Backbone as a chain_set.jsonl record, in Angstrom:
{"seq": "XXXXXXXXXXXXXXXXXXXXXXXXXXXXXXXXXXXXXXXXXXXXXXXXXXXXXXXXXXXXXXXXXXXXXXXXXXXXXXXXXXXXXXXXXXXXXXXXXXXXXXXXXXXXXX", "coords": {"N": [[6.232, -43.441, -10.401], [6.153, -40.075, -11.23], [3.72, -37.661, -10.263], [1.734, -35.452, -12.248], [2.066, -31.885, -12.058], [-0.5, -30.088, -10.559], [-1.078, -27.43, -10.155], [-1.024, -24.34, -11.877], [-0.003, -21.861, -11.434], [2.506, -20.63, -9.297], [4.174, -19.675, -6.245], [7.074, -18.564, -4.561], [7.044, -17.264, -2.187], [5.422, -16.961, 1.0], [3.39, -15.054, 1.27], [2.726, -14.516, -1.438], [1.875, -17.091, -2.239], [-0.346, -17.414, -0.557], [-1.984, -15.387, -1.539], [-2.445, -16.365, -4.164], [-3.856, -18.728, -3.54], [-6.145, -17.59, -2.302], [-7.193, -16.133, -4.476], [-7.866, -18.214, -6.24], [-9.841, -19.551, -4.731], [-11.652, -17.43, -4.437], [-12.597, -17.06, -7.074], [-13.739, -19.595, -7.462], [-15.913, -19.604, -5.602], [-17.398, -17.528, -6.463], [-17.047, -14.9, -5.531], [-16.595, -11.359, -5.016], [-14.441, -10.424, -3.619], [-11.889, -11.539, -1.338], [-10.607, -11.76, 1.892], [-7.908, -12.445, 4.04], [-7.307, -12.44, 7.394], [-5.707, -11.661, 10.569], [-6.543, -12.451, 14.036], [-6.92, -9.956, 15.167], [-7.658, -8.374, 13.072], [-5.736, -7.611, 11.171], [-4.632, -7.46, 7.861], [-3.546, -10.264, 6.12], [-3.399, -11.425, 3.593], [-4.98, -10.961, 0.391], [-7.567, -11.01, -2.154], [-9.073, -9.811, -5.093], [-10.972, -7.053, -6.517], [-11.941, -3.581, -6.402], [-13.027, -3.551, -3.862], [-12.647, -2.808, -0.47], [-10.189, -4.431, 0.885], [-8.793, -4.482, 3.349], [-10.723, -3.301, 4.95], [-13.005, -5.079, 4.778], [-11.821, -7.317, 5.838], [-11.15, -6.51, 8.461], [-13.718, -6.063, 9.503], [-14.738, -8.684, 9.325], [-13.073, -10.041, 11.158], [-13.796, -8.855, 13.524], [-16.568, -8.933, 14.003], [-17.806, -11.303, 14.896], [-19.768, -12.953, 13.748], [-21.325, -15.126, 11.319], [-22.277, -14.062, 9.012], [-22.703, -10.817, 7.606], [-23.805, -7.527, 6.674], [-22.13, -4.977, 4.922], [-21.288, -1.852, 3.806], [-22.834, -2.122, 1.445], [-22.202, -4.681, 0.699], [-22.7, -8.149, 1.038], [-21.28, -10.014, 3.486], [-19.498, -13.001, 4.089], [-18.165, -14.907, 6.714], [-15.473, -16.841, 7.857], [-13.845, -18.677, 10.365], [-10.848, -20.001, 11.741], [-8.171, -22.037, 13.111], [-4.762, -21.871, 12.451], [-1.638, -23.248, 12.626], [-1.563, -22.573, 15.353], [-2.555, -19.973, 15.416], [-5.37, -17.832, 15.358], [-7.27, -17.246, 12.535], [-9.095, -15.381, 10.05], [-11.285, -15.601, 7.288], [-12.8, -13.538, 5.051], [-15.428, -13.116, 2.848], [-16.694, -11.231, 0.164], [-19.827, -10.864, -1.216], [-20.135, -13.575, -1.98], [-21.215, -16.428, -3.835], [-21.301, -19.028, -3.084], [-20.618, -21.097, -0.172], [-17.705, -20.417, 1.905], [-14.991, -22.495, 1.42], [-13.134, -24.984, 3.341], [-9.923, -23.957, 4.148], [-7.891, -24.552, 5.75], [-5.88, -26.767, 5.721], [-4.326, -26.099, 3.436], [-3.507, -23.46, 4.031], [-2.09, -23.93, 6.385], [0.107, -25.31, 5.41], [1.198, -23.378, 3.695], [1.734, -21.222, 5.443], [3.547, -22.15, 7.316]], "CA": [[5.989, -42.491, -11.451], [5.841, -38.754, -10.694], [2.412, -37.136, -10.633], [1.838, -34.14, -12.892], [1.754, -30.731, -11.211], [-1.871, -29.645, -10.786], [-1.135, -25.967, -10.105], [-0.394, -23.682, -13.012], [0.689, -20.707, -10.885], [3.21, -20.928, -8.043], [4.927, -18.578, -5.651], [8.061, -18.994, -3.581], [6.825, -16.547, -0.928], [4.181, -17.322, 1.695], [2.4, -14.043, 0.914], [2.295, -14.767, -2.816], [1.127, -18.354, -2.272], [-1.644, -17.171, 0.08], [-2.772, -14.614, -2.506], [-2.872, -17.266, -5.235], [-4.917, -19.58, -2.978], [-7.356, -16.778, -2.135], [-7.735, -15.823, -5.803], [-8.492, -19.445, -6.74], [-11.078, -19.761, -3.964], [-12.552, -16.323, -4.78], [-13.23, -17.392, -8.354], [-14.551, -20.809, -7.277], [-17.154, -19.345, -4.868], [-18.091, -16.407, -7.094], [-16.952, -13.732, -4.652], [-15.883, -10.218, -5.593], [-13.201, -10.237, -2.873], [-11.62, -12.448, -0.217], [-9.548, -11.214, 2.746], [-7.402, -13.301, 5.117], [-6.823, -11.559, 8.444], [-5.415, -12.191, 11.893], [-7.652, -12.29, 14.981], [-7.13, -8.543, 15.452], [-8.08, -7.694, 11.855], [-4.663, -7.211, 10.267], [-4.679, -8.172, 6.586], [-2.429, -11.147, 5.797], [-3.411, -11.507, 2.13], [-6.313, -10.734, -0.143], [-7.785, -11.169, -3.587], [-10.272, -9.129, -5.569], [-10.854, -5.652, -6.906], [-13.054, -2.676, -6.124], [-13.524, -3.769, -2.507], [-11.628, -2.491, 0.53], [-9.799, -5.705, 1.498], [-8.506, -4.25, 4.766], [-12.003, -3.023, 5.607], [-13.84, -6.281, 4.967], [-11.079, -8.203, 6.728], [-11.303, -6.016, 9.834], [-15.109, -6.349, 9.896], [-14.849, -10.13, 9.519], [-12.373, -10.467, 12.373], [-14.339, -8.23, 14.735], [-18.031, -8.971, 14.182], [-18.216, -12.551, 15.566], [-20.943, -13.5, 13.074], [-20.998, -15.845, 10.09], [-22.662, -13.214, 7.891], [-23.0, -9.433, 7.96], [-23.825, -6.603, 5.544], [-21.233, -3.84, 5.142], [-21.018, -1.031, 2.624], [-23.504, -2.671, 0.274], [-21.708, -6.027, 0.422], [-23.012, -9.239, 1.964], [-20.013, -10.656, 3.842], [-19.444, -14.309, 4.754], [-16.949, -14.966, 7.522], [-15.063, -18.159, 8.331], [-12.748, -18.563, 11.321], [-10.176, -21.277, 12.017], [-6.838, -21.905, 13.7], [-3.676, -22.409, 11.635], [-0.352, -23.155, 13.318], [-1.771, -21.936, 16.65], [-3.053, -18.603, 15.282], [-6.739, -17.683, 14.86], [-7.361, -16.485, 11.29], [-10.435, -15.178, 9.505], [-11.441, -15.354, 5.86], [-14.041, -12.808, 4.803], [-15.762, -13.087, 1.422], [-17.706, -10.245, -0.221], [-20.715, -11.245, -2.306], [-19.921, -14.967, -2.424], [-22.393, -17.187, -4.258], [-21.188, -20.338, -2.425], [-19.92, -20.985, 1.118], [-16.243, -20.437, 1.921], [-14.526, -23.851, 1.731], [-12.04, -25.091, 4.302], [-8.603, -23.676, 3.596], [-6.929, -24.811, 6.827], [-4.69, -27.544, 5.343], [-3.499, -25.343, 2.474], [-2.886, -22.334, 4.722], [-1.101, -24.458, 7.338], [1.289, -25.619, 4.609], [1.745, -22.12, 3.173], [2.163, -20.31, 6.504], [4.368, -22.827, 8.336]], "C": [[5.562, -41.163, -10.814], [4.468, -38.303, -11.187], [2.578, -35.769, -11.279], [1.44, -33.035, -11.913], [0.369, -30.218, -11.554], [-2.006, -28.126, -10.8], [-0.42, -25.381, -11.315], [0.373, -22.443, -12.569], [1.302, -21.083, -9.548], [3.869, -19.658, -7.532], [5.906, -19.156, -4.642], [7.911, -18.276, -2.251], [5.493, -16.967, -0.322], [3.067, -16.349, 1.329], [1.848, -14.285, -0.49], [1.47, -16.033, -2.933], [-0.261, -18.175, -1.649], [-2.544, -16.377, -0.86], [-3.285, -15.491, -3.646], [-3.985, -18.194, -4.764], [-6.218, -18.798, -2.851], [-7.991, -16.438, -3.481], [-8.449, -17.036, -6.4], [-9.829, -19.69, -6.043], [-12.099, -18.677, -4.298], [-13.31, -16.613, -6.067], [-14.184, -18.57, -8.186], [-15.887, -20.517, -6.599], [-17.919, -18.136, -5.409], [-18.115, -15.151, -6.246], [-16.227, -12.592, -5.357], [-14.556, -9.979, -4.881], [-13.119, -11.218, -1.72], [-10.46, -11.854, 0.564], [-9.202, -12.219, 3.832], [-6.785, -12.382, 6.156], [-6.491, -12.328, 9.714], [-6.615, -11.942, 12.8], [-7.922, -10.823, 15.317], [-7.373, -7.709, 14.195], [-6.987, -7.227, 10.922], [-4.675, -8.089, 9.015], [-3.404, -8.972, 6.358], [-2.277, -11.226, 4.282], [-4.839, -11.285, 1.656], [-6.355, -10.932, -1.642], [-9.077, -10.458, -3.955], [-9.999, -7.669, -5.859], [-12.095, -4.889, -6.488], [-13.737, -2.933, -4.788], [-12.36, -3.466, -1.568], [-11.275, -3.766, 1.289], [-9.499, -5.545, 2.987], [-9.798, -4.018, 5.544], [-12.839, -4.269, 5.834], [-13.145, -7.27, 5.892], [-11.232, -7.805, 8.186], [-12.715, -6.271, 10.343], [-15.259, -7.832, 10.195], [-14.217, -10.608, 10.809], [-13.029, -9.936, 13.637], [-15.821, -8.464, 14.989], [-18.562, -10.233, 14.868], [-19.542, -13.11, 15.033], [-20.48, -14.233, 11.827], [-21.336, -15.026, 8.852], [-23.0, -11.826, 8.408], [-23.049, -8.61, 6.678], [-22.957, -5.404, 5.893], [-21.011, -3.129, 3.829], [-21.647, -1.559, 1.352], [-23.055, -4.061, -0.114], [-22.214, -7.001, 1.487], [-21.703, -9.974, 2.223], [-20.253, -11.996, 4.504], [-18.131, -14.374, 5.5], [-16.714, -16.39, 7.994], [-13.855, -17.973, 9.236], [-12.164, -19.943, 11.582], [-8.806, -21.0, 12.6], [-5.835, -22.598, 12.785], [-2.372, -22.165, 12.378], [-0.462, -22.377, 14.628], [-2.308, -20.523, 16.593], [-4.481, -18.606, 14.732], [-6.717, -16.763, 13.65], [-8.806, -16.392, 10.845], [-10.338, -15.006, 7.999], [-12.798, -14.696, 5.691], [-14.236, -12.703, 3.305], [-16.861, -12.065, 1.178], [-18.506, -10.78, -1.394], [-20.553, -12.662, -2.823], [-21.237, -15.642, -2.772], [-22.435, -18.579, -3.623], [-20.482, -20.136, -1.084], [-18.396, -21.017, 0.953], [-15.802, -21.863, 2.262], [-13.422, -23.831, 2.79], [-10.716, -24.851, 3.594], [-7.508, -23.981, 4.612], [-5.71, -25.622, 6.384], [-3.745, -26.786, 4.41], [-2.783, -24.188, 3.172], [-1.857, -22.786, 5.747], [0.206, -24.776, 6.612], [1.976, -24.328, 4.141], [2.38, -21.288, 4.284], [3.048, -20.969, 7.566], [5.665, -22.129, 8.616]], "O": [[4.69, -41.149, -9.945], [4.095, -38.518, -12.34], [3.467, -35.008, -10.898], [0.585, -33.233, -11.05], [0.086, -29.94, -12.719], [-2.944, -27.593, -11.392], [0.639, -25.855, -11.724], [1.303, -22.017, -13.253], [0.676, -21.784, -8.753], [4.09, -18.702, -8.276], [5.596, -20.127, -3.95], [8.578, -18.634, -1.28], [4.548, -17.289, -1.043], [1.929, -16.762, 1.103], [0.635, -14.259, -0.697], [0.468, -16.054, -3.648], [-1.242, -18.721, -2.155], [-3.737, -16.663, -0.966], [-4.442, -15.367, -4.048], [-4.95, -18.427, -5.493], [-7.277, -19.285, -3.246], [-9.216, -16.457, -3.603], [-9.517, -16.897, -6.998], [-10.827, -20.0, -6.693], [-13.287, -18.97, -4.43], [-14.526, -16.431, -6.136], [-15.301, -18.55, -8.702], [-16.9, -21.111, -6.969], [-18.964, -17.766, -4.874], [-19.103, -14.417, -6.248], [-15.352, -12.824, -6.192], [-13.639, -9.398, -5.463], [-14.135, -11.671, -1.193], [-9.442, -11.482, -0.021], [-10.09, -12.781, 4.472], [-5.856, -11.632, 5.856], [-6.918, -13.465, 9.914], [-7.586, -11.304, 12.394], [-9.036, -10.479, 15.712], [-7.304, -6.48, 14.241], [-7.271, -6.511, 9.962], [-4.724, -9.315, 9.109], [-2.306, -8.419, 6.4], [-1.173, -11.108, 3.752], [-5.789, -11.409, 2.429], [-5.323, -11.011, -2.31], [-10.056, -10.503, -3.21], [-8.955, -7.122, -5.503], [-13.155, -5.468, -6.251], [-14.9, -2.571, -4.605], [-11.219, -3.833, -1.848], [-11.976, -4.145, 2.228], [-9.906, -6.379, 3.796], [-9.942, -4.489, 6.672], [-13.327, -4.503, 6.939], [-13.805, -7.984, 6.648], [-11.423, -8.66, 9.051], [-12.892, -6.656, 11.499], [-15.846, -8.201, 11.212], [-14.76, -11.483, 11.483], [-12.841, -10.503, 14.713], [-16.291, -8.214, 16.099], [-19.683, -10.217, 15.376], [-20.334, -13.671, 15.789], [-19.377, -13.997, 11.332], [-20.773, -15.246, 7.779], [-23.52, -11.676, 9.513], [-22.398, -8.964, 5.695], [-23.025, -4.875, 7.002], [-20.59, -3.741, 2.847], [-21.05, -1.453, 0.281], [-23.476, -4.578, -1.148], [-22.163, -6.713, 2.683], [-21.085, -10.495, 1.295], [-21.111, -12.119, 5.379], [-17.098, -13.946, 4.986], [-17.631, -17.061, 8.468], [-12.946, -17.206, 8.919], [-12.892, -20.934, 11.638], [-8.333, -19.863, 12.585], [-6.022, -23.749, 12.393], [-2.038, -21.03, 12.716], [0.436, -21.61, 14.974], [-2.504, -19.913, 17.645], [-4.771, -19.3, 13.757], [-6.211, -15.643, 13.72], [-9.639, -17.22, 11.216], [-9.427, -14.349, 7.494], [-13.818, -15.227, 6.132], [-13.345, -12.265, 2.576], [-17.853, -12.034, 1.906], [-17.946, -11.112, -2.439], [-20.811, -12.92, -3.999], [-22.245, -15.455, -2.091], [-23.478, -19.232, -3.622], [-19.822, -19.118, -0.88], [-17.875, -21.573, -0.014], [-16.202, -22.39, 3.3], [-12.854, -22.781, 3.09], [-10.427, -25.465, 2.567], [-6.334, -23.703, 4.367], [-4.586, -25.198, 6.651], [-2.525, -26.827, 4.574], [-1.597, -23.957, 2.938], [-0.855, -22.103, 5.959], [1.288, -24.534, 7.146], [3.201, -24.218, 4.193], [3.45, -20.711, 4.09], [3.269, -20.379, 8.624], [6.446, -22.59, 9.449]]}, "num_chains": 1, "name": "protein.A"}
């Protein structure tokens, strides 16, 4: 018997799927913004409004800390390796810790 689809929104592009994942996680952790960046701070995808996604992403990739304050925002930073590439997720104003997104991102970015 086929299982019902749990996702209500889908994307056929890796970029769109990553954005949808980040938006879901952003809402879940109560963050105003979430940025996914490469090890050198280039924005891969982001979610949120009224926050410089490229800016928080670059700070997250370069500061080598789990938390930092920037521009009036408390930033949480999580780092992990997906498909051999070091990635960073930076959350602005999150009320909960950033959950592991490695399996989902490995599937999306393969």
